[in-house]
Short mmCIF file of C-alpha atoms in Angstrom, two decimals:
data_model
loop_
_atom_site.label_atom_id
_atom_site.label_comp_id
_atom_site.label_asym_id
_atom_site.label_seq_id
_atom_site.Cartn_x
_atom_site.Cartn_y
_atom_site.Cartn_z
CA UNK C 1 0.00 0.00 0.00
CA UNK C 2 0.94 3.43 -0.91
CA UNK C 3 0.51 6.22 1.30
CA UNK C 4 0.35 10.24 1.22
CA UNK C 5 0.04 11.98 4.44
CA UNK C 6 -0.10 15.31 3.48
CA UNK C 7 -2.42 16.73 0.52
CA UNK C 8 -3.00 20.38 1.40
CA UNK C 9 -6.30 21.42 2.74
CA UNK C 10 -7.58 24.96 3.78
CA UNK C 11 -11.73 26.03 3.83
CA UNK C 12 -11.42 27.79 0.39
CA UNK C 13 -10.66 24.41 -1.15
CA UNK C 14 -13.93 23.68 -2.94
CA UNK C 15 -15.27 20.41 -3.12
CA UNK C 16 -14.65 19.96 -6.82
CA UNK C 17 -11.05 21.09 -6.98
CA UNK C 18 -10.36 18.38 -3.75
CA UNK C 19 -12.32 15.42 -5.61
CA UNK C 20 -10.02 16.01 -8.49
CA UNK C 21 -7.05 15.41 -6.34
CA UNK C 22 -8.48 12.50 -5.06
CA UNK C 23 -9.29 11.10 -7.79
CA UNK C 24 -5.82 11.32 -9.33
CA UNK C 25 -4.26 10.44 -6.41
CA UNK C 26 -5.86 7.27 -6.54
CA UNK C 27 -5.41 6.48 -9.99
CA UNK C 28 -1.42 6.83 -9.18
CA UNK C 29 -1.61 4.31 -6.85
CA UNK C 30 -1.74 5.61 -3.28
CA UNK C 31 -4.42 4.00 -1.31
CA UNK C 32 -4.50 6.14 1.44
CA UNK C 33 -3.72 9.98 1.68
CA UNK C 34 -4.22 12.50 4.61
CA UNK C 35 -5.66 16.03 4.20
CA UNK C 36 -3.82 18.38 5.84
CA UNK C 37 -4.71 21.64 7.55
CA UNK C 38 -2.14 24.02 8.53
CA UNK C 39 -3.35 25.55 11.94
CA UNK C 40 -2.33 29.20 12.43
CA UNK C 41 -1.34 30.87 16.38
CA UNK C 42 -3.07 30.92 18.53
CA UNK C 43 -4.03 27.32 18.34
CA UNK C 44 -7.87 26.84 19.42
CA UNK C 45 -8.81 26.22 22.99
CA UNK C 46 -11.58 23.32 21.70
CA UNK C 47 -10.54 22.16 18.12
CA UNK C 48 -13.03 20.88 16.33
CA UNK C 49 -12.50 19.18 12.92
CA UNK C 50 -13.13 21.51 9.73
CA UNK C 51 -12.63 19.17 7.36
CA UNK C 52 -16.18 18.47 5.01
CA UNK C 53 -17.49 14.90 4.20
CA UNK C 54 -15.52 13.23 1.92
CA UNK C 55 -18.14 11.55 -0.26
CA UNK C 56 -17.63 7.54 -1.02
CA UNK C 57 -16.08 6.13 -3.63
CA UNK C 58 -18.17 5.31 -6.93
CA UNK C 59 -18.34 2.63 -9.93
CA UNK C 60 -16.63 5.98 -11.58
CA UNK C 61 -14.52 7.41 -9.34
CA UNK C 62 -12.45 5.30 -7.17
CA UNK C 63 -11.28 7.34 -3.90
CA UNK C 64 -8.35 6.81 -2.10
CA UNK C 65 -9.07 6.32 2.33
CA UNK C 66 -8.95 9.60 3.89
CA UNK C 67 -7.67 11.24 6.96
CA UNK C 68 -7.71 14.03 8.49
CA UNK C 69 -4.52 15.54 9.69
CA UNK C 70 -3.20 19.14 11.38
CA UNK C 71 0.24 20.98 10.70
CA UNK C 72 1.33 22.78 13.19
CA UNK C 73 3.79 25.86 13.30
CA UNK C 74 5.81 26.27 16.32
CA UNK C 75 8.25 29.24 17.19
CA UNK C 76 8.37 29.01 20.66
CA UNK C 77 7.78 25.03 22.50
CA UNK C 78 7.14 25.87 25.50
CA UNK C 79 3.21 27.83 24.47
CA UNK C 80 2.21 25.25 22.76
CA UNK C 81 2.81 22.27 24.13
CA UNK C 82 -0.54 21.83 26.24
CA UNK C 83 -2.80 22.31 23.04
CA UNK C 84 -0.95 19.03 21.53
CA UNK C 85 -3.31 16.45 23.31
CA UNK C 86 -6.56 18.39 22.36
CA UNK C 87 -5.49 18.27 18.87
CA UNK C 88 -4.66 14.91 18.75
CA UNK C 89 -8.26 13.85 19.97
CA UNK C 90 -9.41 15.48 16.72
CA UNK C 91 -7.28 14.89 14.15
CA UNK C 92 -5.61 11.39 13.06
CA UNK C 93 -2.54 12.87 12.59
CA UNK C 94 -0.20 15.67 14.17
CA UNK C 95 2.68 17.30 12.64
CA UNK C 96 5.16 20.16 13.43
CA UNK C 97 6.44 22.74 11.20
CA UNK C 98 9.33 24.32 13.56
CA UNK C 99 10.19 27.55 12.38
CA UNK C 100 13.63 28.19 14.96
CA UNK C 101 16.09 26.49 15.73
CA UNK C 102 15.02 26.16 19.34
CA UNK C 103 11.69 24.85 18.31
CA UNK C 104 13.66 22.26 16.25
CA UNK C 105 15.91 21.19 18.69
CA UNK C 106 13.10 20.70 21.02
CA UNK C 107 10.80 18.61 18.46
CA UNK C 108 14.03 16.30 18.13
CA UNK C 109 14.47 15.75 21.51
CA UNK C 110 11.52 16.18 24.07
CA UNK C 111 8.39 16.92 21.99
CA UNK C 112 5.93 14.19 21.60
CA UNK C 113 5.02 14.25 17.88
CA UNK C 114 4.78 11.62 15.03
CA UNK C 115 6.09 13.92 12.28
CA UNK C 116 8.37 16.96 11.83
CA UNK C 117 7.75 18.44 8.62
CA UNK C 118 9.74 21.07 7.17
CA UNK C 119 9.61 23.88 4.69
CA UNK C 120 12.33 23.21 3.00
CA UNK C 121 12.53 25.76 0.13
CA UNK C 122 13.27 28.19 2.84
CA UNK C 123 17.14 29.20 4.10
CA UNK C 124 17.22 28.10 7.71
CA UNK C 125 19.38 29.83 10.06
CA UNK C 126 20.92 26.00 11.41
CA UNK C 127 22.12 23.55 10.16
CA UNK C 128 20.40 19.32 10.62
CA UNK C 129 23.06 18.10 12.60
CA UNK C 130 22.91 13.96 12.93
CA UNK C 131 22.99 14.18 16.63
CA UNK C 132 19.37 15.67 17.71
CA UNK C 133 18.49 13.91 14.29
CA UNK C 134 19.27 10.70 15.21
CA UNK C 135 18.13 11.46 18.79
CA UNK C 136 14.44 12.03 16.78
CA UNK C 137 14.76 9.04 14.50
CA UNK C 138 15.52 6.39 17.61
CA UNK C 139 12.40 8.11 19.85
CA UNK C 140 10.48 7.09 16.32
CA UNK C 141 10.05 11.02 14.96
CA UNK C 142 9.71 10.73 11.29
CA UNK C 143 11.39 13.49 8.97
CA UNK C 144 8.96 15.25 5.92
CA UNK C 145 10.05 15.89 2.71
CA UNK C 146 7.30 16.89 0.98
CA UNK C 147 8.13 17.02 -2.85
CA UNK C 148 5.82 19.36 -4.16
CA UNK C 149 7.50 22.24 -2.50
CA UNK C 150 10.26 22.21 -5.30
CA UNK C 151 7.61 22.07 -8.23
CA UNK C 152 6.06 25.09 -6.66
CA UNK C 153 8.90 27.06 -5.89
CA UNK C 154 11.38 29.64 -7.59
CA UNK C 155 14.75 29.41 -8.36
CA UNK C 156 16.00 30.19 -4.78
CA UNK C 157 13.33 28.12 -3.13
CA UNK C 158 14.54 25.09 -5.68
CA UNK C 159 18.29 26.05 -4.58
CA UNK C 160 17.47 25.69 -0.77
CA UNK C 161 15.12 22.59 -1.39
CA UNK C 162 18.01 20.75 -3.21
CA UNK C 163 20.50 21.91 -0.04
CA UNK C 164 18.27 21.54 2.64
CA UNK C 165 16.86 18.02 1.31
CA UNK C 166 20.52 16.49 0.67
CA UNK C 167 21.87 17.89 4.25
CA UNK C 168 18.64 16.49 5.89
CA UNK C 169 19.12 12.82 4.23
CA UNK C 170 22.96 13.27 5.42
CA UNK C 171 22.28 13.61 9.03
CA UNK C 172 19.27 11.07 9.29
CA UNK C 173 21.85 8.88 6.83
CA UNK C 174 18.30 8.14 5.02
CA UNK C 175 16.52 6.52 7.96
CA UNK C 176 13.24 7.85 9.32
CA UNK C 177 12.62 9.57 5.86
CA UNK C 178 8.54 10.10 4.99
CA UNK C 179 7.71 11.02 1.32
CA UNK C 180 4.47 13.37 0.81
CA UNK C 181 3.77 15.98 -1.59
CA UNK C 182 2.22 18.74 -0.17
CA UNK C 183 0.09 18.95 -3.21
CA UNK C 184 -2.37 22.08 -3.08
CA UNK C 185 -3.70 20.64 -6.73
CA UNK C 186 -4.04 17.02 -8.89
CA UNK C 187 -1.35 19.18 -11.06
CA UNK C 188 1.23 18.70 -8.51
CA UNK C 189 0.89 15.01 -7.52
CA UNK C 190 3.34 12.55 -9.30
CA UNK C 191 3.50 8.76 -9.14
CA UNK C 192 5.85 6.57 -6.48
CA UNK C 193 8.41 5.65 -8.70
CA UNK C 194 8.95 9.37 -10.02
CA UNK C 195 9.22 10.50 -6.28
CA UNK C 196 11.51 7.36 -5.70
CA UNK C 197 13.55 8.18 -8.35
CA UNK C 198 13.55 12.22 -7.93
CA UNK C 199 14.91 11.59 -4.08
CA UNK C 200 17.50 9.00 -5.13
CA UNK C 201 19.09 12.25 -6.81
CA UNK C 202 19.85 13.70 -3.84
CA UNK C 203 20.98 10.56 -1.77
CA UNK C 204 18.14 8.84 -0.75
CA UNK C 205 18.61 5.47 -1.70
CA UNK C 206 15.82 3.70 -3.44
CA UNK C 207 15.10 1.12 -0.79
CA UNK C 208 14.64 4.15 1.66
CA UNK C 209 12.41 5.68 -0.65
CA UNK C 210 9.80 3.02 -0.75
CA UNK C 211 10.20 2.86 2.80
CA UNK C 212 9.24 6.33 3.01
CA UNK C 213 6.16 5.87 0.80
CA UNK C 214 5.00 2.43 2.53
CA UNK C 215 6.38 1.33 5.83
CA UNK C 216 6.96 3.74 7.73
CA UNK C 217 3.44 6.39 7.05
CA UNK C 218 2.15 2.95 8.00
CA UNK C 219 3.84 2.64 11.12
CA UNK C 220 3.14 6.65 11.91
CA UNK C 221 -0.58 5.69 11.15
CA UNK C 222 -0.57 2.76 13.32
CA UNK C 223 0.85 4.30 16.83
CA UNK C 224 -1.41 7.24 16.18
CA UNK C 225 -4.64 5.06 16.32
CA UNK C 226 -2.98 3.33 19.48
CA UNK C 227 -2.78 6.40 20.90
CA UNK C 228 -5.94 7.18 20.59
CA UNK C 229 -7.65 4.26 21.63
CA UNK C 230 -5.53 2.63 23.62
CA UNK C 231 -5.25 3.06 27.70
CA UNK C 232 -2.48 2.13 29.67
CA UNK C 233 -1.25 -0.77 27.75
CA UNK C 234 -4.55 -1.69 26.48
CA UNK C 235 -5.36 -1.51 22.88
CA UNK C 236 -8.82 -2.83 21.92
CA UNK C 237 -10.93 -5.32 23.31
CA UNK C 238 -12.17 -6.78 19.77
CA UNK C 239 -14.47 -9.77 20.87
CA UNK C 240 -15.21 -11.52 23.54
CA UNK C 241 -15.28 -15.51 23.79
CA UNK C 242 -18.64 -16.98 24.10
CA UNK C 243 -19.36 -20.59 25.91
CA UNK C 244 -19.85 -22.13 22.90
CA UNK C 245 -16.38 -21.11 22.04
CA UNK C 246 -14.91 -21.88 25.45
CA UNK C 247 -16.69 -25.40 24.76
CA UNK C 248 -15.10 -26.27 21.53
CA UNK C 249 -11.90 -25.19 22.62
CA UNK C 250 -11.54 -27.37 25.96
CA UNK C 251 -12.82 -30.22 23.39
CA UNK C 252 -10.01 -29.68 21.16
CA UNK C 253 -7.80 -29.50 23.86
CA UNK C 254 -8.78 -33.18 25.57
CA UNK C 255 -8.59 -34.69 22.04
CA UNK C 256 -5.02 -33.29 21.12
CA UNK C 257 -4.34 -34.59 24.88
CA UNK C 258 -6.10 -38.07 24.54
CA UNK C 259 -4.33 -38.27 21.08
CA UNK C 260 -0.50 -37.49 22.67
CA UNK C 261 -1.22 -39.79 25.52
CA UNK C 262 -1.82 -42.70 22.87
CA UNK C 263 1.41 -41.86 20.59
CA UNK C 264 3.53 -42.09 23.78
CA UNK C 265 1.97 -45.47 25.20
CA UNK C 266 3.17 -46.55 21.94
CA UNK C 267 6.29 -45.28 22.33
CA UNK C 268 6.59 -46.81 25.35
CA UNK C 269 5.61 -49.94 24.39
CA UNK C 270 8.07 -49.93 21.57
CA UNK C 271 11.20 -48.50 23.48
CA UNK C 272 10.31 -51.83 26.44
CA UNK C 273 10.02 -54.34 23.48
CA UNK C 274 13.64 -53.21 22.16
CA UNK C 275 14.92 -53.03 26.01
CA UNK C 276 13.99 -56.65 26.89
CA UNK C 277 15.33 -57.83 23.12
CA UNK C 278 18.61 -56.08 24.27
CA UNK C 279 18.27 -58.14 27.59
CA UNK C 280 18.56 -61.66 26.04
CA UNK C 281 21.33 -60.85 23.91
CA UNK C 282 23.18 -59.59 26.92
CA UNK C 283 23.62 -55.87 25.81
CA UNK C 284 22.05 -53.54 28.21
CA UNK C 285 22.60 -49.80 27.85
CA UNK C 286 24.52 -48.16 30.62
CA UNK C 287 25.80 -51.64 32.26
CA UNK C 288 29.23 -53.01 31.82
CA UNK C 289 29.11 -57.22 31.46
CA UNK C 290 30.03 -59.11 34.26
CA UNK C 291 33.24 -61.50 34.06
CA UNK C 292 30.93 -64.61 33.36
CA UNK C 293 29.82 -62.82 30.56
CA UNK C 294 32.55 -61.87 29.10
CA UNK C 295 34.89 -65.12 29.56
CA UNK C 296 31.50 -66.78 27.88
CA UNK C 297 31.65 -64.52 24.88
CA UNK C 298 35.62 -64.99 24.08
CA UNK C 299 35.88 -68.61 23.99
CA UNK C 300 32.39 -68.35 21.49
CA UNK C 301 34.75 -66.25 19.24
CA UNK C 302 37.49 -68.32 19.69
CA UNK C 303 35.28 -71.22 18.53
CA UNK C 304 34.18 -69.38 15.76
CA UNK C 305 37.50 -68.44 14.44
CA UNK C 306 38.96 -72.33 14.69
CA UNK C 307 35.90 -73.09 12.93
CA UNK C 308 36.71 -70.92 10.18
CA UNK C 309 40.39 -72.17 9.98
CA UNK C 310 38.81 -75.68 9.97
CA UNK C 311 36.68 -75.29 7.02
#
C-alpha cells in the first residue's frame, strides 16, 4: 500500500477542486492519503474538525481512504505544548512545522510528535546536525520531505530545497525519511516511482524511498490510532469468547491430549520391546558385562574363528 500523508487542505478548497485530487491520487496508486490543515497561532482552545465529508467512492470514481490531519507551526515550544493532546483527539494525525532552531531542537528531543515536517525551500538559520536527528529518529520522529514544495517554488526556493533536502538525508543517513507531496492541486501530484527516483538524486537510496512511501506512514498511522484508543497498555478489546467457544476449545484440547497420551503409550511400548530384546542378547545400555559374561563370549569367538580355519 501506498501512502500520502499530506495533501494540502484549507476552507477555500472547494469540493470539486479536492475530488479532483483525489481522484488522481488514486489512480497513481496511493491507497490512502491524509488532508492536511495548517493551523495558524493561537491554536484553538476546543478544536473541532473543519474538514467536510468526503463523499464515497463510486463505480466511476475510485477514492483513495482519507484522513484528516493538522500541521502545526511552532516558534516558541514551550506555548504550545498543552494544546498538543486536544489536537490529537481530533485529528488522526499531528505534525510540526518548527520555524527556529530552538523549536527544532526541542521537536528532536523532548516533543511528543509523530512527524516533523519542514519547509524546505526556505534558508534556515541551522544547520540538521545527525545528533538531535538521530536522537528524533531512535524516539520514532519521522522526517517530511514533501516534494511538491520544489515544483512550486522559484529558483531560490529550488536552490534551498536541493540543499536543505541532501543535508537532511545526510544527518538522518536516510533513515526515518517520509515522502508526501504537499500537493495544493491534482497538477502537482506525481507517481511513487517518479518520487523514488527524484529523491535518489539527492541521496536517498531507493530502498529508503519506498520505505518512506509504505512502511513507515504505515507505522506513523498505526501508533497514532494506538494512541488514541488505547489506555495504559490496552489496545482494543475486539471480541469476547462466548461458551460455545470456550466449549469447543476445551474439546479440542482433551482430544489433542487423549491423542499425545496414545502416541507415547506406543512409544513406550516400543522402546520396552527393544529393552527386553537387548536383555537376552546380553547388551544392556549403561551396564558393563560381568566376568561370566565376558569369559563366555571370548571362547564363542574363539570357537568361531577355529571353525573358520577348519573349514
Amino acid at each position: 500500500m501506498m501512502y500520502d500523508l499530506n495533501i494540502a487542505w484549507s476552507p477555500s478548497t472547494t469540493p470539486e477542486r479536492l475530488l479532483q485530487t483525489l481522484s488522481l491520487a488514486s489512480s497513481l496508486g496511493y491507497n490512502t492519503v491524509a488532508l492536511s490543515h495548517t493551523l495558524e497561532l493561537p491554536f484553538p482552545a476546543n478544536p473541532t474538525s473543519p474538514f467536510p465529508t468526503i463523499p464515497e467512492s463510486t463505480s466511476s470514481r475510485k477514492l483513495p481512504t482519507v484522513l484528516r490531519r493538522a500541521t502545526l507551526p511552532l516558534s516558541d515550544p514551550a506555548a504550545s505544548n498543552y494544546r498538543l493532546q486536544s489536537l490529537a483527539n481530533v485529528y488522526d494525525v499531528l505534525a510540526i512545522r518548527p520555524l527556529t532552531e530552538k523549536a527544532f531542537q526541542n521537536a528532536c528531543l523532548t516533543l511528543d510528535i509523530p512527524i516533523i515536517s519542514l519547509d524546505l525551500t526556505t534558508h534556515f538559520p541551522f544547520h540538521f546536525r545527525p545528533k538531535p536527528c538521530m536522537a528524533a529518529v531512535t524516539r520514532g520522529v519521522r522526517f517530511e520531505i514533501c516534494y511538491a514544495q520544489i515544483l512550486t517554488a522559484d529558483g531560490r526556493g529550488r536552490a534551498n530545497f536541493i540543499s536543505n533536502a541532501t543535508s537532511l538525508i545526510r544527518a538522518t543517513r536516510g533513515r526515518g525519511i517520509l515522502l508526501s507531496s504537499e500537493a495544493k492541486s491534482a497538477l502537482s501530484l506525481r507517481g511513487p516511482a517518479d518520487v523514488v527516483n527524484l529523491l535518489s538524486m539527492w541521496g536517498l537510496a531507493n530502498e529508503r524511498g519506498l520505505e518512506g512511501l509504505r512502511s513507515i506512514p504505515r507505522s506513523v498511522i498505526v501508533n497514532e490510532g494506538m494512541k488514541r484508543n488505547g489506555f495504559r497498555g490496552v489496545i482494543n478489546v475486539v471480541q469476547v469468547a462466548t461458551k460455545e467457544d470456550v466449549g469447543n476449545l476445551k474439546a479440542s484440547l482433551e482430544d489433542d491430549e487423549q491423542s499425545a497420551g496414545t502416541d507415547t503409550g506406543r512409544g513406550e511400548s516400543r522402546e520396552n520391546k527393544a529393552k527386553n530384546q537387548k536383555r537376552k542378547n546380553g547388551d544392556v545400555e549403561g551396564q558393563p558385562l560381568s566376568r561370566r559374561q565376558a569369559k563366555k563370549m571370548k571362547l564363542a569367538a574363539r570357537a568361531s574363528g577355529v571353525d573358520k580355519k577348519k573349514s
